[in-house]
Short mmCIF file of C-alpha atoms in Angstrom, two decimals:
data_model
loop_
_atom_site.label_atom_id
_atom_site.label_comp_id
_atom_site.label_asym_id
_atom_site.label_seq_id
_atom_site.Cartn_x
_atom_site.Cartn_y
_atom_site.Cartn_z
CA PRO A 1 0.01 0.02 -0.03
CA LEU A 2 0.98 3.62 -0.52
CA PRO A 3 2.09 5.73 2.44
CA GLY A 4 -0.34 7.70 4.55
CA PRO A 5 -1.34 11.35 4.29
CA PRO A 6 0.79 13.52 1.96
CA LEU A 7 3.41 15.65 3.60
CA GLY A 8 2.01 18.85 2.15
CA PRO A 9 4.02 21.50 0.22
CA LEU A 10 7.57 22.04 1.24
CA PRO A 11 8.77 25.56 2.29
CA GLY A 12 8.78 27.79 -0.79
CA GLN A 13 6.92 25.20 -2.78
CA SER A 14 3.50 27.00 -2.67
CA ARG A 15 5.01 30.11 -4.28
CA LEU A 16 6.39 28.07 -7.18
CA TRP A 17 3.29 25.89 -7.71
CA GLY A 18 1.32 28.49 -9.66
CA ALA A 19 4.31 29.43 -11.82
CA TRP A 20 5.21 25.81 -12.58
CA ALA A 21 1.58 24.76 -13.13
CA GLY A 22 1.04 27.63 -15.51
CA SER A 23 2.61 25.64 -18.37
CA ALA A 24 0.48 22.56 -17.63
CA GLY A 25 0.40 19.54 -19.86
CA PRO A 26 2.45 16.38 -20.11
CA ALA A 27 5.05 18.13 -22.33
CA GLY A 28 5.03 21.46 -20.51
CA ARG A 29 8.05 22.91 -18.64
CA GLY A 30 6.10 22.97 -15.40
CA MET A 31 5.54 19.19 -15.53
CA GLN A 32 9.22 18.74 -16.31
CA ARG A 33 10.14 20.68 -13.18
CA PHE A 34 7.75 18.65 -11.01
CA THR A 35 9.22 15.46 -12.42
CA ALA A 36 12.79 16.71 -11.78
CA LEU A 37 11.84 17.51 -8.16
CA ILE A 38 10.41 14.05 -7.64
CA SER A 39 13.56 12.54 -9.12
CA SER A 40 15.59 14.70 -6.83
CA TYR A 41 13.69 13.38 -3.82
CA GLY A 42 14.45 9.87 -5.04
CA ARG A 43 18.16 10.52 -5.19
CA GLN A 44 18.02 11.84 -1.61
CA ARG A 45 16.12 8.65 -0.48
CA GLN A 46 13.10 10.88 0.45
CA TRP A 47 10.49 8.69 -1.13
CA PRO A 48 7.60 9.89 1.09
CA ARG A 49 8.15 13.42 -0.15
CA ALA A 50 8.22 12.20 -3.74
CA LEU A 51 4.89 10.42 -3.29
CA GLY A 52 3.46 13.42 -1.38
CA LEU A 53 4.24 15.68 -4.33
CA LEU A 54 2.73 13.11 -6.73
CA ASP A 55 -0.41 13.08 -4.66
CA GLN A 56 -0.69 16.83 -4.72
CA LEU A 57 -0.28 16.78 -8.52
CA GLN A 58 -3.13 14.25 -8.74
CA GLN A 59 -5.35 16.48 -6.60
CA ARG A 60 -4.45 20.00 -7.79
CA GLY A 61 -3.09 19.37 -11.28
CA PRO A 62 -1.60 19.36 -13.72
CA ALA A 63 -2.22 15.64 -14.28
CA PRO A 64 1.00 13.62 -13.88
CA SER A 65 2.44 12.17 -17.00
CA VAL A 66 3.77 8.63 -17.33
CA ILE A 67 7.27 10.13 -17.06
CA THR A 68 6.34 11.68 -13.70
CA TYR A 69 4.86 8.39 -12.50
CA GLY A 70 8.04 6.67 -13.60
CA ALA A 71 10.13 9.12 -11.57
CA ALA A 72 7.98 8.41 -8.46
CA ILE A 73 8.30 4.69 -8.97
CA GLY A 74 12.11 5.22 -9.36
CA ALA A 75 12.15 7.16 -6.08
CA CYS A 76 10.58 4.15 -4.35
CA ALA A 77 13.03 1.84 -6.03
CA GLN A 78 16.00 3.88 -4.81
CA SER A 79 14.78 3.53 -1.28
CA GLY A 80 13.98 -0.21 -1.62
CA GLN A 81 10.20 0.36 -1.28
CA TRP A 82 9.15 -2.34 -3.65
CA ALA A 83 5.52 -2.60 -2.43
CA ALA A 84 4.93 1.17 -2.97
CA ALA A 85 6.60 0.95 -6.43
CA VAL A 86 4.33 -2.02 -7.53
CA ALA A 87 1.26 -0.30 -6.09
CA LEU A 88 1.99 2.91 -8.10
CA LEU A 89 2.50 0.91 -11.31
CA ALA A 90 -0.87 -0.75 -10.72
CA GLU A 91 -2.55 2.67 -10.30
CA LEU A 92 -1.58 3.87 -13.73
CA PRO A 93 -4.45 2.43 -15.79
CA ALA A 94 -6.97 3.83 -13.31
CA ALA A 95 -5.37 7.26 -13.82
CA GLN A 96 -5.77 6.73 -17.59
CA VAL A 97 -1.99 6.60 -18.00
CA GLN A 98 -0.48 3.86 -20.14
CA PRO A 99 2.64 2.46 -18.41
CA ASP A 100 5.77 2.60 -20.56
CA ALA A 101 8.81 0.33 -20.43
CA ALA A 102 10.66 2.80 -18.12
CA ALA A 103 7.93 2.54 -15.49
CA TYR A 104 8.00 -1.26 -15.56
CA ARG A 105 11.82 -1.21 -15.37
CA ALA A 106 11.73 1.09 -12.31
CA ALA A 107 9.23 -1.23 -10.57
CA ILE A 108 11.36 -4.30 -11.40
CA SER A 109 14.43 -2.52 -10.00
CA ALA A 110 12.53 -1.87 -6.79
CA CYS A 111 11.71 -5.59 -6.52
CA ALA A 112 15.34 -6.46 -7.17
CA ARG A 113 16.48 -4.20 -4.38
CA GLY A 114 13.97 -5.86 -2.06
CA GLN A 115 15.01 -9.41 -3.30
CA ARG A 116 11.40 -10.03 -4.37
CA THR A 117 12.13 -12.52 -7.11
CA VAL A 118 8.55 -13.59 -7.86
CA TRP A 119 7.31 -10.07 -8.26
CA ALA A 120 10.23 -9.17 -10.56
CA LEU A 121 9.51 -12.11 -12.79
CA ARG A 122 5.75 -11.30 -12.89
CA LEU A 123 6.50 -7.65 -13.86
CA LEU A 124 8.86 -8.71 -16.58
CA ALA A 125 6.28 -11.12 -17.94
CA ALA A 126 3.62 -8.39 -17.81
CA LEU A 127 6.00 -5.98 -19.63
CA ARG A 128 6.63 -8.48 -22.41
CA ARG A 129 2.86 -9.09 -22.76
CA THR A 130 2.25 -5.33 -23.50
CA GLY A 131 4.37 -5.62 -26.63
CA LEU A 132 6.87 -3.03 -25.35
CA ARG A 133 10.58 -3.72 -25.73
CA PRO A 134 11.91 -4.59 -22.31
CA GLY A 135 15.53 -3.69 -23.11
CA ALA A 136 18.60 -5.00 -21.41
CA ALA A 137 17.99 -2.94 -18.25
CA ALA A 138 14.70 -4.76 -17.44
CA PHE A 139 16.32 -8.17 -17.89
CA ASN A 140 19.27 -7.14 -15.82
CA ALA A 141 17.14 -5.98 -13.00
CA THR A 142 15.10 -9.20 -13.01
CA ILE A 143 18.26 -11.34 -12.96
CA SER A 144 19.59 -9.24 -10.06
CA ALA A 145 16.41 -10.06 -8.11
CA LEU A 146 17.32 -13.77 -8.17
CA GLU A 147 18.68 -15.29 -4.97
CA PRO A 148 22.49 -15.24 -5.16
CA GLY A 149 23.90 -18.70 -5.75
CA ALA A 150 20.48 -20.32 -6.15
CA GLY A 151 19.03 -18.86 -9.31
CA SER A 152 21.34 -20.23 -11.98
CA GLY A 153 18.65 -21.97 -14.02
CA THR A 154 16.36 -19.01 -14.04
CA ALA A 155 19.27 -16.65 -14.86
CA LEU A 156 20.37 -18.74 -17.85
CA ALA A 157 16.77 -18.94 -19.06
CA LEU A 158 16.41 -15.18 -18.80
CA LEU A 159 19.68 -14.75 -20.68
CA ALA A 160 18.31 -16.89 -23.52
CA GLN A 161 15.01 -14.83 -23.47
CA MET A 162 17.04 -11.70 -23.57
CA ARG A 163 18.82 -12.70 -26.76
CA ALA A 164 15.48 -13.81 -28.32
CA ALA A 165 14.00 -10.40 -27.54
CA ALA A 166 16.96 -8.67 -29.29
CA ALA A 167 18.20 -7.23 -26.02
CA GLU A 168 21.93 -7.43 -26.15
CA PRO A 169 23.65 -8.58 -22.97
CA ASP A 170 26.01 -5.97 -21.44
CA THR A 171 28.45 -5.64 -18.61
CA ALA A 172 25.65 -5.45 -15.99
CA THR A 173 24.13 -8.65 -17.42
CA CYS A 174 27.41 -10.46 -16.98
CA GLY A 175 27.73 -9.51 -13.33
CA ALA A 176 24.08 -10.28 -12.55
CA VAL A 177 24.26 -13.76 -14.09
CA LEU A 178 27.45 -14.59 -12.27
CA ARG A 179 26.04 -13.57 -8.91
CA ALA A 180 22.85 -15.63 -9.56
CA CYS A 181 24.92 -18.76 -10.34
CA GLY A 182 27.36 -18.40 -7.44
CA ALA A 183 29.99 -20.95 -6.37
CA GLY A 184 27.38 -23.68 -6.17
CA ARG A 185 26.94 -23.64 -9.93
CA TRP A 186 30.44 -22.58 -10.84
CA ALA A 187 30.38 -24.53 -14.16
CA CYS A 188 27.29 -22.67 -15.33
CA ALA A 189 28.75 -19.36 -14.23
CA LEU A 190 31.98 -20.03 -16.11
CA ARG A 191 30.14 -21.17 -19.27
CA ALA A 192 27.97 -18.06 -19.27
CA PHE A 193 30.97 -15.84 -18.65
CA VAL A 194 32.86 -17.37 -21.61
CA GLU A 195 29.78 -17.22 -23.86
CA MET A 196 29.19 -13.52 -23.10
CA ARG A 197 32.79 -12.69 -23.70
CA GLY A 198 32.59 -14.50 -27.07
CA ALA A 199 29.47 -12.45 -27.89
CA ALA A 200 31.56 -9.18 -27.64
CA VAL A 201 30.43 -8.34 -24.10
CA ARG A 202 33.29 -6.59 -22.37
CA PRO A 203 32.96 -7.46 -18.62
CA ASP A 204 34.27 -4.83 -16.30
CA ALA A 205 36.77 -5.27 -13.49
CA ALA A 206 33.97 -6.11 -10.95
CA ALA A 207 32.46 -8.81 -13.13
CA CYS A 208 35.85 -10.38 -13.80
CA GLY A 209 36.61 -10.33 -10.12
CA THR A 210 33.30 -12.02 -9.43
CA ALA A 211 34.07 -14.77 -11.92
CA VAL A 212 37.48 -15.45 -10.32
CA ASP A 213 35.93 -15.33 -6.86
CA ILE A 214 33.25 -17.90 -7.79
CA LEU A 215 35.87 -20.32 -8.96
CA SER A 216 37.99 -19.70 -5.89
CA ARG A 217 35.13 -20.29 -3.47
CA ALA A 218 34.23 -23.47 -5.40
CA ARG A 219 37.77 -24.75 -4.64
CA GLN A 220 38.55 -24.67 -8.35
CA TRP A 221 41.85 -22.92 -7.80
CA GLN A 222 43.47 -24.08 -11.06
CA ARG A 223 40.62 -22.62 -13.12
CA ALA A 224 40.59 -19.47 -11.00
CA LEU A 225 44.24 -18.74 -11.57
CA SER A 226 44.00 -19.65 -15.29
CA LEU A 227 41.03 -17.25 -15.80
CA PHE A 228 42.77 -14.48 -13.85
CA PHE A 229 45.94 -14.65 -15.91
CA GLU A 230 43.95 -15.03 -19.15
CA LEU A 231 42.11 -11.81 -18.33
CA ARG A 232 45.31 -10.19 -17.38
CA LEU A 233 46.84 -11.01 -20.80
CA ALA A 234 43.73 -9.64 -22.39
CA ARG A 235 44.39 -6.36 -20.61
CA VAL A 236 41.09 -6.45 -18.77
CA ALA A 237 40.98 -3.90 -15.95
CA HIS A 238 42.01 -5.29 -12.56
CA SER A 239 40.17 -4.90 -9.28
CA SER A 240 41.21 -5.45 -5.67
CA GLY A 241 38.43 -8.06 -5.39
CA GLY A 242 39.77 -10.01 -8.34
CA HIS A 243 43.30 -9.96 -6.98
CA ALA A 244 42.00 -11.11 -3.56
CA ALA A 245 40.14 -14.02 -5.18
CA ALA A 246 43.17 -15.04 -7.15
CA ILE A 247 45.35 -14.87 -4.08
CA SER A 248 42.88 -17.02 -2.26
CA ALA A 249 42.95 -19.50 -5.13
CA GLY A 250 46.74 -19.68 -4.94
CA SER A 251 46.45 -20.26 -1.20
CA GLN A 252 44.13 -23.25 -1.78
CA GLY A 253 46.52 -24.82 -4.20
CA ALA A 254 49.50 -24.34 -1.84
CA ARG A 255 50.95 -22.08 -4.59
CA TRP A 256 52.56 -19.67 -2.20
CA GLU A 257 54.78 -18.19 -4.86
CA ALA A 258 51.71 -17.29 -7.04
CA ALA A 259 49.88 -15.88 -4.02
CA LEU A 260 52.86 -13.76 -3.08
CA GLN A 261 53.41 -12.48 -6.59
CA LEU A 262 49.78 -11.62 -6.97
CA PHE A 263 49.76 -9.69 -3.79
CA LEU A 264 52.87 -7.67 -4.76
CA GLY A 265 51.45 -7.30 -8.27
CA ALA A 266 48.28 -5.70 -6.92
CA CYS A 267 50.50 -3.15 -5.18
CA ARG A 268 52.30 -2.43 -8.47
CA TYR A 269 49.02 -1.88 -10.27
CA GLY A 270 48.02 0.67 -7.64
CA LEU A 271 45.32 -1.61 -6.24
CA GLU A 272 45.75 -1.58 -2.46
CA PRO A 273 44.99 -5.20 -1.47
CA ASP A 274 42.51 -5.58 1.37
CA ALA A 275 42.89 -7.57 4.54
CA VAL A 276 41.16 -10.61 2.86
CA GLY A 277 43.77 -10.77 0.12
CA CYS A 278 46.64 -10.20 2.56
CA SER A 279 45.50 -12.94 4.88
CA ALA A 280 45.01 -15.34 1.96
CA ALA A 281 48.57 -14.76 0.75
CA LEU A 282 49.92 -15.11 4.27
CA SER A 283 47.94 -18.34 4.71
CA ALA A 284 49.49 -19.73 1.57
CA CYS A 285 52.94 -19.01 2.97
CA ALA A 286 51.98 -20.49 6.34
CA ARG A 287 50.87 -23.81 4.79
CA GLN A 288 54.37 -24.22 3.32
CA SER A 289 56.15 -22.83 6.41
CA ARG A 290 57.54 -19.93 4.36
CA TRP A 291 58.04 -17.74 7.38
CA GLN A 292 60.48 -15.35 5.74
CA GLU A 293 58.08 -14.53 2.97
CA ALA A 294 55.19 -14.23 5.38
CA VAL A 295 56.97 -11.74 7.61
CA MET A 296 58.09 -9.73 4.57
CA LEU A 297 54.57 -9.69 3.19
CA LEU A 298 53.15 -8.52 6.51
CA HIS A 299 55.75 -5.82 6.68
CA GLU A 300 54.85 -4.62 3.14
CA ALA A 301 51.15 -4.62 4.04
CA ARG A 302 51.75 -2.56 7.17
CA ARG A 303 54.05 -0.16 5.33
CA GLY A 304 51.30 0.60 2.82
CA ARG A 305 47.87 2.10 3.38
CA MET A 306 46.25 -1.26 4.27
CA GLN A 307 45.41 -1.83 7.86
CA ALA A 308 46.55 -5.40 8.68
CA ASN A 309 43.98 -7.03 10.91
CA ALA A 310 44.40 -9.75 13.55
CA VAL A 311 43.79 -12.49 10.89
CA CYS A 312 46.88 -11.28 8.99
CA PHE A 313 49.04 -11.33 12.10
CA ASN A 314 47.76 -14.78 13.05
CA ALA A 315 48.56 -16.15 9.63
CA ALA A 316 52.14 -14.83 9.90
CA ILE A 317 52.43 -16.36 13.34
CA GLY A 318 51.19 -19.68 11.90
CA ALA A 319 53.90 -19.49 9.25
CA CYS A 320 56.53 -19.39 12.08
CA GLN A 321 55.04 -22.56 13.58
CA GLY A 322 56.40 -25.06 11.01
CA ASP A 323 60.05 -24.15 11.49
CA GLY A 324 59.72 -23.54 15.21
CA ARG A 325 60.52 -19.82 14.96
CA TRP A 326 59.18 -19.32 18.43
CA GLU A 327 60.93 -15.99 19.22
CA LEU A 328 59.62 -14.42 16.02
CA ALA A 329 56.16 -15.77 16.75
CA LEU A 330 56.14 -14.18 20.21
CA GLU A 331 57.48 -10.92 18.73
CA LEU A 332 54.62 -10.86 16.20
CA LEU A 333 52.22 -11.46 19.02
CA ARG A 334 53.62 -8.33 20.73
CA ASP A 335 53.43 -6.37 17.47
CA LEU A 336 49.78 -7.29 17.20
CA ARG A 337 49.05 -5.58 20.56
CA ALA A 338 51.23 -2.62 19.55
CA ALA A 339 49.15 -2.13 16.42
CA GLY A 340 46.07 -1.68 18.62
CA LEU A 341 44.55 -5.11 17.88
CA ALA A 342 43.26 -7.55 20.37
CA HIS A 343 44.72 -11.01 20.84
CA ASP A 344 42.61 -14.10 20.22
CA VAL A 345 42.90 -17.85 20.70
CA VAL A 346 44.01 -18.38 17.10
CA GLY A 347 47.13 -16.29 17.41
CA CYS A 348 47.94 -17.47 20.93
CA SER A 349 47.54 -21.16 20.04
CA ALA A 350 49.74 -20.69 16.92
CA ALA A 351 52.45 -19.02 19.01
CA MET A 352 52.26 -21.85 21.56
CA ALA A 353 52.63 -24.40 18.84
CA ALA A 354 55.69 -22.51 17.46
CA CYS A 355 57.23 -22.66 20.94
CA VAL A 356 56.67 -26.37 21.20
CA GLN A 357 57.99 -26.94 17.67
CA GLY A 358 61.04 -24.94 18.58
CA GLY A 359 61.74 -27.00 21.64
CA HIS A 360 60.76 -24.28 24.18
CA TRP A 361 57.95 -25.85 25.97
CA GLU A 362 58.33 -23.58 29.04
CA ALA A 363 57.60 -20.56 26.83
CA ALA A 364 54.41 -22.27 25.53
CA LEU A 365 53.19 -22.92 29.10
CA GLU A 366 54.05 -19.30 30.18
CA LEU A 367 51.98 -17.95 27.29
CA LEU A 368 49.13 -20.25 28.34
CA ARG A 369 49.42 -18.92 31.88
CA ARG A 370 49.32 -15.28 30.69
CA MET A 371 46.37 -15.70 28.39
CA PRO A 372 43.79 -14.42 30.99
CA GLU A 373 45.98 -11.27 31.37
CA LEU A 374 45.72 -10.83 27.57
CA ARG A 375 41.88 -11.13 27.90
CA VAL A 376 41.81 -14.37 25.94
CA ALA A 377 39.94 -17.35 27.27
CA PRO A 378 41.87 -20.51 26.47
CA ASN A 379 39.92 -23.00 24.44
CA ALA A 380 40.42 -26.74 23.76
CA ILE A 381 43.06 -26.01 21.08
CA CYS A 382 45.15 -23.82 23.46
CA ARG A 383 44.91 -26.40 26.27
CA ASN A 384 45.87 -29.16 23.87
CA ALA A 385 48.92 -27.13 22.84
CA GLY A 386 49.73 -26.84 26.55
CA VAL A 387 49.46 -30.59 27.03
CA ALA A 388 51.81 -31.00 23.97
CA ALA A 389 54.35 -28.71 25.69
CA CYS A 390 54.09 -30.82 28.85
CA LYS A 391 54.64 -33.93 26.75
CA GLN A 392 57.83 -32.35 25.29
CA GLY A 393 59.11 -31.56 28.82
CA SER A 394 58.01 -34.92 30.27
CA HIS A 395 55.91 -32.78 32.68
CA TRP A 396 53.19 -35.33 33.31
CA GLU A 397 51.78 -33.51 36.38
CA GLY A 398 51.09 -30.38 34.30
CA ALA A 399 49.46 -32.44 31.52
CA LEU A 400 47.05 -34.07 34.01
CA CYS A 401 46.33 -30.72 35.53
CA LEU A 402 45.31 -29.28 32.12
CA LEU A 403 43.02 -32.27 31.52
CA ARG A 404 41.24 -31.84 34.92
CA GLY A 405 37.56 -31.26 34.48
CA ARG A 406 37.55 -31.82 30.71
CA PRO A 407 35.65 -34.55 28.91
CA PRO A 408 37.80 -37.12 27.19
CA GLU A 409 39.00 -36.17 23.73
CA THR A 410 41.66 -37.85 21.64
CA VAL A 411 44.19 -35.06 20.87
CA GLY A 412 44.86 -33.71 24.33
CA TRP A 413 44.61 -37.08 26.10
CA THR A 414 46.98 -38.69 23.59
CA ALA A 415 49.63 -36.06 24.28
CA ALA A 416 49.06 -36.60 28.04
CA ILE A 417 49.54 -40.37 27.60
CA ALA A 418 52.80 -39.66 25.85
CA ALA A 419 53.92 -37.28 28.59
CA CYS A 420 53.29 -39.93 31.22
CA GLY A 421 55.13 -42.53 29.13
CA ARG A 422 58.22 -40.30 28.79
CA ALA A 423 58.25 -39.82 32.58
CA ALA A 424 58.02 -43.60 33.16
CA GLN A 425 54.45 -43.23 34.52
CA TRP A 426 53.12 -46.21 32.62
CA ALA A 427 50.24 -46.87 35.06
CA ARG A 428 48.91 -43.32 34.61
CA ALA A 429 49.27 -43.64 30.88
CA LEU A 430 47.16 -46.83 30.92
CA GLY A 431 44.63 -45.04 33.12
CA LEU A 432 44.29 -42.28 30.57
CA PHE A 433 43.93 -44.78 27.75
CA ALA A 434 41.23 -46.57 29.69
CA GLY A 435 39.43 -43.22 30.08
CA LEU A 436 39.23 -42.91 26.28
CA LEU A 437 37.49 -46.21 25.97
CA PRO A 438 33.68 -46.05 25.66
CA GLY A 439 32.35 -46.04 29.24
CA GLY A 440 35.87 -46.24 30.62
CA PRO A 441 36.58 -44.93 34.20
CA PRO A 442 38.25 -41.54 34.66
CA PRO A 443 41.91 -41.89 35.53
CA PRO A 444 43.19 -40.82 38.93
CA GLY A 445 43.48 -37.01 39.20
CA VAL A 446 41.35 -36.32 36.14
CA ALA A 447 37.68 -35.92 36.68
CA ARG A 448 35.48 -36.65 33.68
CA GLY A 449 33.78 -33.43 32.57
CA GLY A 450 30.27 -33.18 31.25
CA GLY A 451 29.19 -33.22 27.66
CA ALA A 452 29.98 -35.52 24.78
CA GLY A 453 33.65 -35.92 24.04
CA ALA A 454 35.73 -37.80 21.60
CA SER A 455 35.50 -40.86 23.86
CA ALA A 456 32.25 -41.66 22.09
CA ARG A 457 34.47 -42.69 19.13
CA GLY A 458 37.10 -44.43 21.30
CA PRO A 459 40.82 -44.11 21.15
CA ASP A 460 42.59 -44.01 17.81
CA ALA A 461 45.80 -45.66 16.61
CA VAL A 462 47.98 -42.72 17.78
CA ALA A 463 46.62 -42.98 21.36
CA CYS A 464 47.16 -46.72 21.27
CA SER A 465 50.77 -46.30 20.07
CA ALA A 466 51.44 -43.75 22.85
CA ALA A 467 50.09 -46.12 25.55
CA LEU A 468 52.10 -49.03 24.16
CA ALA A 469 55.25 -46.90 24.16
CA ALA A 470 54.57 -46.15 27.82
CA CYS A 471 54.41 -49.97 28.50
CA LYS A 472 57.65 -50.33 26.67
CA GLU A 473 59.35 -47.70 28.94
CA GLY A 474 58.09 -49.59 32.00
CA GLN A 475 58.98 -52.98 30.50
CA GLN A 476 55.31 -54.06 30.98
CA TRP A 477 54.80 -56.46 28.07
CA GLU A 478 51.85 -58.22 29.76
CA GLN A 479 50.08 -54.90 30.09
CA ALA A 480 50.97 -54.07 26.50
CA LEU A 481 49.39 -57.27 25.14
CA ALA A 482 46.29 -56.77 27.26
CA LEU A 483 46.02 -53.13 26.05
CA TRP A 484 46.51 -54.39 22.48
CA ALA A 485 43.70 -56.91 22.81
CA GLU A 486 41.37 -54.29 24.29
CA ALA A 487 42.14 -51.81 21.58
CA ARG A 488 41.40 -54.39 18.85
CA HIS A 489 38.21 -55.37 20.65
CA VAL A 490 36.84 -51.78 20.54
CA GLY A 491 37.72 -51.47 16.90
CA VAL A 492 40.94 -49.40 16.86
CA ALA A 493 42.21 -49.46 13.30
CA ALA A 494 45.82 -50.32 14.13
CA GLY A 495 48.44 -49.57 11.51
CA THR A 496 52.13 -50.25 11.15
CA ALA A 497 53.12 -47.75 13.83
CA ALA A 498 50.82 -49.27 16.42
CA TYR A 499 52.00 -52.78 15.65
CA THR A 500 55.61 -51.66 15.87
CA ALA A 501 55.00 -50.07 19.27
CA ALA A 502 53.41 -53.31 20.53
CA ILE A 503 56.40 -55.35 19.19
CA ASP A 504 58.77 -52.90 20.93
CA ALA A 505 56.94 -53.35 24.22
CA CYS A 506 57.25 -57.15 23.91
CA GLY A 507 60.96 -56.82 23.12
CA ALA A 508 61.58 -54.62 26.15
CA GLY A 509 59.99 -57.21 28.34
CA ASP A 510 61.99 -60.14 26.78
CA HIS A 511 58.81 -61.68 25.34
CA TRP A 512 60.00 -62.65 21.88
CA GLN A 513 57.08 -64.97 21.26
CA GLY A 514 54.67 -62.01 21.46
CA ALA A 515 56.81 -59.96 19.11
CA VAL A 516 56.91 -62.73 16.50
CA ALA A 517 53.16 -63.36 16.83
CA LEU A 518 52.48 -59.66 16.25
CA LEU A 519 54.73 -59.60 13.18
CA ARG A 520 52.90 -62.60 11.73
CA GLU A 521 49.56 -60.84 12.45
CA MET A 522 50.85 -57.79 10.52
CA VAL A 523 51.64 -59.98 7.54
CA SER A 524 48.29 -61.75 7.60
CA GLU A 525 46.48 -58.40 7.65
CA ARG A 526 48.51 -57.29 4.67
CA LEU A 527 49.99 -54.29 6.42
CA GLU A 528 53.27 -52.83 5.22
CA VAL A 529 56.04 -54.36 7.35
CA ASP A 530 58.80 -51.78 7.29
CA ARG A 531 62.43 -51.97 8.45
CA VAL A 532 61.53 -50.63 11.88
CA ALA A 533 59.09 -53.42 12.56
CA TYR A 534 61.54 -56.12 11.38
CA ASN A 535 64.38 -54.63 13.46
CA ALA A 536 62.15 -54.54 16.56
CA THR A 537 61.24 -58.16 16.17
CA ILE A 538 64.85 -59.22 15.55
CA HIS A 539 65.94 -57.25 18.63
CA ALA A 540 63.29 -58.98 20.71
CA CYS A 541 64.50 -62.41 19.55
CA ALA A 542 68.15 -61.58 20.00
CA LYS A 543 67.70 -60.78 23.62
CA CYS A 544 66.53 -64.35 24.45
#
């Protein structure tokens, strides 16, 4: 429905009414001025004033023309008032005004802004039934009304209708079709993009960036990079969004060199990369542990106009993790705070992992201790990194302390089992392993927390190997075989590493028969028997 009572004349409007209305008639200068004023209200998003002025024209004259009605519908469209726009269009026949294509296009645009797909399609069909030429703008607006990523079929059908109606697709058509297809129908999007380029449509930088982004989000990184460089060779204008999408594609394919060059290339083209593109390039470097390149890239980003966010810093810290550059990781963590950004669990856990990888488990535990001071609440990932640090330092008491009150879950408890094994606490290691079993009792000093944990799936082969290694350290071959039998009973998919750990445990306890039996079992299950397993069996037999 249309809005309520008209607003009345604006200050100074009453003086001009008589002068403007003096040249009444659809083609008169007065009507042109009224139409221009309504259009001005539309540009200022003052659609109630535009409709108020139209209402006064209907009451006081001169009678509004179809162009004036179109301006009022356009004012509603610019404010996203699709219902008012459709209602105005429906009033035209009663006012003895024949709607033209421009009025229909304005109403369709209003529906597109309001994401009213059904109404946009109905209005386009009504426009075509009148015999008027819809033009590319009407089709483009209708395609824009489709739900992004879910309207590929309708978009391609409208594209075919557009060609049949002799309305040539343009740059706006290209962008609208791509958005309607989305990453879910990337093949349709790519086919339509290639067809429109072949039909002499010159997509702009935004449309090209959308095409590359669709392929990147669809995990089609090879096609995304290929299209980006093809457009680059064709001297198509670049956009920061297109560069960010190409950088993200390089990150997916572990092409850190391509991601880095694309980031630096965007700077050379005068396109300041955004934080999304920067974090994608940094993530590509982090996946390959290219910490020098990641730190250099972060420095370049901070030196430019781009404001690096916490995601960028966290990615650079993650790049330091692989090579154990713990000092640099902690320095980046300090730089993050100096840049006015807040710490989060992602950056803190990555820095802790870098400390563990670098052999400085005490620094990892110190960072975990200071996290409340940094206003960061440690999550399961941080606590698991702390348990891994305790494992590295054979600090089994600290590992059990970090597990206290937590439900059983494989990653943290496996690291705690290994910590106990290294400290010759084989009984505690077996207690932790038993706690991972479905319905198993909580080990001493570790209360089972509430909620569903990973224990519902039972222990995995890594946890089994860690517990068997603890039995080896304590020369407890009987316990090792009992644990092995229990693990197989609950369905642990034991591999070569777990079998080798069990053979080692038998060898440490001078039980060569058990070692040989396990080796035969490996062969019967067609597992790869490597040199380590053979050597462990030979060593067990040699001790007897």
